[in-house]
mmCIF file of C-alpha atoms in Angstrom:
data_model
loop_
_atom_site.group_PDB
_atom_site.id
_atom_site.type_symbol
_atom_site.label_atom_id
_atom_site.label_comp_id
_atom_site.label_asym_id
_atom_site.label_seq_id
_atom_site.Cartn_x
_atom_site.Cartn_y
_atom_site.Cartn_z
ATOM 1 C CA MET A 1 75.758 10.249 -141.095
ATOM 2 C CA PRO A 2 76.056 11.915 -137.637
ATOM 3 C CA GLN A 3 77.015 9.866 -134.543
ATOM 4 C CA GLN A 4 74.112 8.722 -132.390
ATOM 5 C CA PRO A 5 75.494 8.919 -128.646
ATOM 6 C CA LEU A 6 72.082 8.775 -127.167
ATOM 7 C CA ALA A 7 68.449 8.159 -127.895
ATOM 8 C CA PRO A 8 66.667 11.402 -128.775
ATOM 9 C CA PRO A 9 64.689 12.660 -125.787
ATOM 10 C CA ARG A 10 60.954 12.763 -126.620
ATOM 11 C CA LEU A 11 59.899 15.241 -123.933
ATOM 12 C CA ILE A 12 62.111 18.187 -122.659
ATOM 13 C CA ALA A 13 60.989 20.784 -120.211
ATOM 14 C CA HIS A 14 61.753 24.198 -121.595
ATOM 15 C CA ARG A 15 63.802 26.398 -119.307
ATOM 16 C CA GLY A 16 62.798 23.800 -116.554
ATOM 17 C CA LEU A 17 59.075 23.341 -115.973
ATOM 18 C CA SER A 18 58.563 27.059 -116.821
ATOM 19 C CA ALA A 19 54.810 26.584 -116.900
ATOM 20 C CA ARG A 20 54.768 25.915 -113.147
ATOM 21 C CA ALA A 21 57.933 27.629 -111.828
ATOM 22 C CA PRO A 22 60.102 30.613 -112.758
ATOM 23 C CA GLU A 23 62.160 29.845 -115.799
ATOM 24 C CA ASN A 24 65.819 28.765 -115.718
ATOM 25 C CA THR A 25 65.912 28.375 -112.014
ATOM 26 C CA LEU A 26 66.720 25.575 -109.582
ATOM 27 C CA ALA A 27 62.955 25.495 -108.555
ATOM 28 C CA ALA A 28 61.928 25.018 -112.260
ATOM 29 C CA VAL A 29 64.310 22.053 -112.635
ATOM 30 C CA ARG A 30 63.031 20.514 -109.334
ATOM 31 C CA ALA A 31 59.524 20.903 -110.502
ATOM 32 C CA ALA A 32 60.374 19.252 -113.850
ATOM 33 C CA HIS A 33 61.835 16.287 -111.940
ATOM 34 C CA GLU A 34 58.867 16.061 -109.650
ATOM 35 C CA ALA A 35 56.517 16.088 -112.754
ATOM 36 C CA GLY A 36 58.306 13.019 -114.082
ATOM 37 C CA CYS A 37 60.447 14.920 -116.757
ATOM 38 C CA ARG A 38 63.717 13.272 -117.646
ATOM 39 C CA TRP A 39 65.198 16.178 -119.622
ATOM 40 C CA VAL A 40 65.447 19.897 -119.240
ATOM 41 C CA GLU A 41 66.452 22.630 -121.481
ATOM 42 C CA LEU A 42 68.267 25.796 -120.025
ATOM 43 C CA ASP A 43 70.191 28.775 -121.198
ATOM 44 C CA VAL A 44 73.603 29.711 -120.141
ATOM 45 C CA GLN A 45 75.464 32.960 -120.498
ATOM 46 C CA LEU A 46 78.060 34.984 -118.529
ATOM 47 C CA LEU A 47 77.935 37.830 -115.990
ATOM 48 C CA GLY A 48 80.415 40.683 -116.367
ATOM 49 C CA ASP A 49 82.891 38.892 -114.120
ATOM 50 C CA GLY A 50 82.801 35.796 -116.363
ATOM 51 C CA THR A 51 80.603 33.670 -114.072
ATOM 52 C CA PRO A 52 78.368 31.305 -116.173
ATOM 53 C CA VAL A 53 74.709 31.556 -115.122
ATOM 54 C CA ILE A 54 71.451 30.102 -116.100
ATOM 55 C CA TRP A 55 69.607 33.041 -117.748
ATOM 56 C CA HIS A 56 68.007 33.852 -121.082
ATOM 57 C CA ASP A 57 67.718 37.468 -121.482
ATOM 58 C CA ARG A 58 70.275 40.278 -122.036
ATOM 59 C CA ASP A 59 69.091 41.992 -118.864
ATOM 60 C CA VAL A 60 67.474 40.962 -115.677
ATOM 61 C CA SER A 61 64.293 43.090 -115.578
ATOM 62 C CA ARG A 62 61.854 40.531 -117.006
ATOM 63 C CA CYS A 63 62.703 37.661 -114.633
ATOM 64 C CA SER A 64 63.879 39.317 -111.455
ATOM 65 C CA ASN A 65 63.390 42.296 -109.140
ATOM 66 C CA GLY A 66 66.487 44.033 -110.500
ATOM 67 C CA ARG A 67 67.314 46.215 -113.491
ATOM 68 C CA GLY A 68 70.230 46.282 -115.886
ATOM 69 C CA ARG A 69 72.301 44.222 -118.208
ATOM 70 C CA LEU A 70 73.780 40.824 -117.213
ATOM 71 C CA VAL A 71 77.248 42.176 -118.328
ATOM 72 C CA ASP A 72 77.069 44.886 -115.800
ATOM 73 C CA LEU A 73 76.688 42.465 -112.840
ATOM 74 C CA ASP A 74 79.131 40.410 -110.904
ATOM 75 C CA ILE A 75 78.332 37.314 -108.952
ATOM 76 C CA ALA A 76 77.907 39.286 -105.706
ATOM 77 C CA ARG A 77 75.310 41.561 -107.200
ATOM 78 C CA ALA A 78 73.470 38.836 -109.094
ATOM 79 C CA GLY A 79 73.272 36.803 -105.855
ATOM 80 C CA GLN A 80 71.158 39.574 -104.294
ATOM 81 C CA LEU A 81 68.479 39.344 -106.957
ATOM 82 C CA ASP A 82 65.073 37.667 -106.399
ATOM 83 C CA ALA A 83 64.437 35.577 -109.537
ATOM 84 C CA GLY A 84 61.265 34.164 -108.327
ATOM 85 C CA SER A 85 58.725 36.639 -107.075
ATOM 86 C CA TRP A 86 57.866 37.906 -110.617
ATOM 87 C CA PHE A 87 56.363 34.362 -111.240
ATOM 88 C CA ALA A 88 54.486 33.732 -107.988
ATOM 89 C CA ALA A 89 54.957 34.691 -104.281
ATOM 90 C CA GLU A 90 55.668 31.211 -103.237
ATOM 91 C CA PHE A 91 59.039 31.474 -105.211
ATOM 92 C CA ALA A 92 60.135 34.628 -103.475
ATOM 93 C CA GLY A 93 63.835 34.665 -102.791
ATOM 94 C CA GLU A 94 64.724 32.135 -105.617
ATOM 95 C CA PRO A 95 68.214 32.854 -106.677
ATOM 96 C CA MET A 96 69.682 33.355 -110.000
ATOM 97 C CA ALA A 97 71.323 29.945 -110.589
ATOM 98 C CA THR A 98 75.091 29.712 -111.533
ATOM 99 C CA LEU A 99 75.998 26.998 -113.949
ATOM 100 C CA GLU A 100 77.855 25.244 -111.222
ATOM 101 C CA ARG A 101 75.063 24.973 -108.878
ATOM 102 C CA MET A 102 72.594 24.015 -111.583
ATOM 103 C CA LEU A 103 74.911 21.143 -112.695
ATOM 104 C CA THR A 104 75.094 19.862 -109.237
ATOM 105 C CA LEU A 105 71.279 19.607 -109.028
ATOM 106 C CA ILE A 106 70.884 18.086 -112.475
ATOM 107 C CA ASP A 107 73.480 15.347 -111.649
ATOM 108 C CA GLU A 108 71.738 14.777 -108.328
ATOM 109 C CA LEU A 109 68.446 14.321 -110.102
ATOM 110 C CA ALA A 110 69.970 12.206 -112.813
ATOM 111 C CA LEU A 111 68.456 14.347 -115.495
ATOM 112 C CA GLY A 112 69.378 14.967 -119.176
ATOM 113 C CA LEU A 113 70.309 18.512 -120.025
ATOM 114 C CA ASN A 114 69.940 20.370 -123.267
ATOM 115 C CA LEU A 115 72.028 23.537 -122.658
ATOM 116 C CA GLU A 116 71.603 26.415 -125.034
ATOM 117 C CA LEU A 117 74.632 28.623 -125.409
ATOM 118 C CA LYS A 118 72.801 32.009 -125.382
ATOM 119 C CA VAL A 119 74.945 34.552 -127.192
ATOM 120 C CA ASN A 120 73.162 37.789 -126.712
ATOM 121 C CA ARG A 121 74.047 41.096 -128.631
ATOM 122 C CA GLY A 122 77.475 42.229 -127.894
ATOM 123 C CA ARG A 123 78.744 39.154 -126.186
ATOM 124 C CA ASP A 124 81.666 36.941 -127.255
ATOM 125 C CA PRO A 125 80.638 33.371 -128.127
ATOM 126 C CA GLU A 126 84.034 31.827 -127.677
ATOM 127 C CA THR A 127 84.485 33.202 -124.204
ATOM 128 C CA LEU A 128 81.095 31.669 -123.233
ATOM 129 C CA VAL A 129 82.281 28.294 -124.647
ATOM 130 C CA GLU A 130 85.518 28.458 -122.764
ATOM 131 C CA ARG A 131 83.770 29.230 -119.463
ATOM 132 C CA ALA A 132 80.753 27.058 -119.648
ATOM 133 C CA LEU A 133 82.048 23.983 -121.500
ATOM 134 C CA PRO A 134 84.708 22.485 -119.022
ATOM 135 C CA PRO A 135 82.399 22.299 -115.947
ATOM 136 C CA LEU A 136 79.590 20.948 -118.157
ATOM 137 C CA LEU A 137 81.829 18.190 -119.585
ATOM 138 C CA GLU A 138 83.140 17.321 -116.069
ATOM 139 C CA ALA A 139 79.571 17.082 -114.655
ATOM 140 C CA LEU A 140 77.540 15.065 -117.196
ATOM 141 C CA PRO A 141 78.154 12.177 -119.547
ATOM 142 C CA ALA A 142 77.450 12.438 -123.264
ATOM 143 C CA GLU A 143 74.387 10.355 -123.056
ATOM 144 C CA ARG A 144 72.666 13.068 -120.822
ATOM 145 C CA LEU A 145 73.776 16.076 -122.697
ATOM 146 C CA ILE A 146 73.037 18.184 -125.803
ATOM 147 C CA VAL A 147 74.709 21.629 -126.258
ATOM 148 C CA SER A 148 72.768 23.776 -128.683
ATOM 149 C CA SER A 149 72.892 27.318 -130.137
ATOM 150 C CA PHE A 150 71.614 29.761 -132.682
ATOM 151 C CA ASP A 151 75.276 30.974 -132.911
ATOM 152 C CA ALA A 152 77.368 29.199 -135.404
ATOM 153 C CA SER A 153 80.652 30.537 -133.890
ATOM 154 C CA ALA A 154 79.745 29.187 -130.468
ATOM 155 C CA LEU A 155 78.907 25.614 -131.961
ATOM 156 C CA ALA A 156 82.152 25.687 -133.881
ATOM 157 C CA HIS A 157 84.320 26.537 -131.012
ATOM 158 C CA ALA A 158 82.468 24.004 -128.815
ATOM 159 C CA ARG A 159 83.246 21.363 -131.368
ATOM 160 C CA ARG A 160 86.997 22.292 -131.263
ATOM 161 C CA GLN A 161 86.811 21.615 -127.549
ATOM 162 C CA ALA A 162 85.478 18.202 -127.697
ATOM 163 C CA PRO A 163 84.612 15.399 -130.277
ATOM 164 C CA ALA A 164 81.124 14.313 -131.193
ATOM 165 C CA GLY A 165 81.292 11.258 -129.048
ATOM 166 C CA ARG A 166 81.818 13.373 -126.007
ATOM 167 C CA LEU A 167 79.765 16.386 -126.850
ATOM 168 C CA PRO A 168 76.511 16.201 -128.850
ATOM 169 C CA LEU A 169 75.805 19.529 -130.516
ATOM 170 C CA GLY A 170 72.525 20.771 -131.699
ATOM 171 C CA ALA A 171 72.035 23.351 -134.415
ATOM 172 C CA LEU A 172 69.262 25.793 -133.490
ATOM 173 C CA PHE A 173 67.233 27.408 -136.220
ATOM 174 C CA GLU A 174 64.042 29.582 -136.368
ATOM 175 C CA ARG A 175 63.437 28.470 -139.867
ATOM 176 C CA VAL A 176 65.677 25.596 -141.038
ATOM 177 C CA PRO A 177 67.737 26.991 -143.911
ATOM 178 C CA ARG A 178 68.382 25.321 -147.261
ATOM 179 C CA ASP A 179 72.046 24.701 -146.269
ATOM 180 C CA TRP A 180 71.160 23.081 -142.937
ATOM 181 C CA ALA A 181 73.061 19.844 -143.933
ATOM 182 C CA ALA A 182 76.261 21.694 -144.565
ATOM 183 C CA ARG A 183 76.021 23.635 -141.298
ATOM 184 C CA CYS A 184 75.475 20.522 -139.436
ATOM 185 C CA ALA A 185 78.345 18.634 -141.183
ATOM 186 C CA ALA A 186 80.614 21.568 -140.314
ATOM 187 C CA ILE A 187 80.138 20.898 -136.543
ATOM 188 C CA ASP A 188 79.383 17.158 -136.819
ATOM 189 C CA ALA A 189 75.985 17.999 -135.290
ATOM 190 C CA TYR A 190 73.898 15.556 -133.367
ATOM 191 C CA SER A 191 70.534 17.309 -133.722
ATOM 192 C CA VAL A 192 68.541 19.867 -135.438
ATOM 193 C CA HIS A 193 66.351 22.113 -133.292
ATOM 194 C CA ALA A 194 63.466 23.858 -135.081
ATOM 195 C CA ASP A 195 60.692 26.109 -134.462
ATOM 196 C CA TRP A 196 57.736 23.754 -134.744
ATOM 197 C CA ARG A 197 55.494 26.375 -136.327
ATOM 198 C CA ARG A 198 57.999 27.059 -139.153
ATOM 199 C CA LEU A 199 58.920 23.556 -139.855
ATOM 200 C CA ARG A 200 57.523 21.863 -143.014
ATOM 201 C CA ALA A 201 57.075 18.100 -143.656
ATOM 202 C CA PRO A 202 59.609 17.898 -146.493
ATOM 203 C CA ARG A 203 62.474 19.409 -144.517
ATOM 204 C CA ALA A 204 61.509 17.373 -141.448
ATOM 205 C CA HIS A 205 61.706 14.225 -143.638
ATOM 206 C CA ASP A 206 65.123 15.257 -144.947
ATOM 207 C CA ILE A 207 66.534 15.809 -141.404
ATOM 208 C CA VAL A 208 65.204 12.492 -140.049
ATOM 209 C CA GLN A 209 66.467 10.560 -143.125
ATOM 210 C CA SER A 210 69.925 12.182 -142.674
ATOM 211 C CA GLY A 211 70.283 10.453 -139.286
ATOM 212 C CA HIS A 212 70.065 13.661 -137.161
ATOM 213 C CA ALA A 213 67.732 13.889 -134.173
ATOM 214 C CA LEU A 214 65.002 16.374 -134.715
ATOM 215 C CA LEU A 215 63.720 18.354 -131.906
ATOM 216 C CA CYS A 216 61.119 21.028 -131.973
ATOM 217 C CA TYR A 217 60.619 24.035 -129.756
ATOM 218 C CA THR A 218 58.490 25.635 -128.065
ATOM 219 C CA ALA A 219 55.256 23.605 -128.285
ATOM 220 C CA ASN A 220 52.502 23.674 -125.766
ATOM 221 C CA ASP A 221 49.397 22.369 -127.759
ATOM 222 C CA PRO A 222 49.851 18.635 -128.117
ATOM 223 C CA ALA A 223 46.896 18.401 -130.545
ATOM 224 C CA ALA A 224 48.218 20.989 -132.823
ATOM 225 C CA PHE A 225 51.680 19.451 -132.801
ATOM 226 C CA ALA A 226 50.411 15.956 -133.482
ATOM 227 C CA THR A 227 51.206 15.952 -137.199
ATOM 228 C CA ARG A 228 54.867 16.618 -136.437
ATOM 229 C CA TRP A 229 55.130 13.239 -134.789
ATOM 230 C CA GLU A 230 53.879 11.870 -138.158
ATOM 231 C CA TRP A 231 56.746 13.708 -139.906
ATOM 232 C CA GLY A 232 59.299 11.883 -137.807
ATOM 233 C CA VAL A 233 60.048 14.475 -135.159
ATOM 234 C CA HIS A 234 61.896 12.790 -132.367
ATOM 235 C CA GLY A 235 61.206 15.232 -129.509
ATOM 236 C CA VAL A 236 59.417 18.331 -128.252
ATOM 237 C CA ILE A 237 60.664 21.148 -126.076
ATOM 238 C CA SER A 238 57.711 22.316 -124.025
ATOM 239 C CA ASP A 239 56.871 24.642 -121.176
ATOM 240 C CA ASP A 240 54.793 21.810 -119.722
ATOM 241 C CA PRO A 241 55.727 18.364 -121.172
ATOM 242 C CA SER A 242 53.118 16.649 -119.114
ATOM 243 C CA ARG A 243 50.457 17.907 -121.544
ATOM 244 C CA PHE A 244 52.073 15.746 -124.228
ATOM 245 C CA ALA A 245 52.276 12.840 -121.962
ATOM 246 C CA VAL A 246 48.502 13.062 -121.132
ATOM 247 C CA HIS A 247 47.581 13.634 -124.898
ATOM 248 C CA ARG A 248 49.662 10.578 -125.858
ATOM 249 C CA ALA A 249 47.886 8.380 -123.243
ATOM 250 C CA HIS A 250 44.519 9.452 -124.649
ATOM 251 C CA HIS A 251 45.705 9.274 -128.285
ATOM 252 C CA PRO A 252 48.188 6.372 -128.352
ATOM 253 C CA ALA A 253 48.160 6.264 -132.347
#
């Protein structure tokens, strides 16, 4: 039975409030807070100089005015990027957020954080853990923190750095595999994070009965998602969690 250091968050803003602000930015986290969200999900990886930054993709072309791979940038060059104009003119000049700056904001806003260790192709998971984990553990208490990843090596190395009571870990899966319980036991996982479209009721019931928190990503249609609550799912990661809050208000059952 996994330790339960925190009540599973019901609504988590995916990459900040990414329906209303550029994903993985300080602006998206502020927007989430202003909308009443208590938890955000963000991605962390490293620049070429080892600086941890809040970013999802392997390169910067989709979410900035720049081009090239993250590994080819240092903090000086990354600091020149506009990470907001691609989303809307009002976000022009939004910077790429360093992990340090993002943690300061999250602590100021008293938010919970699900931080995904994003291990893109060719990157070293253990180096990412060693760079990102110390400032994270210094900034946030266990009850406001979940660290997740698709990468088993990253999760295993994270567990070696901190015990379950200090660091709740989440195992991320596209389709939850048959050996999910063994994988979770190997890292003393707190939670299982599943693609809501690929999750099936028997597997959901097994996870919930095991004592793990069950979180689903990335759902934006509360009516379509409704049956998952009936399966025992604890929380949803959404681009706009307010849709779920409104739906619940109108459909309390």
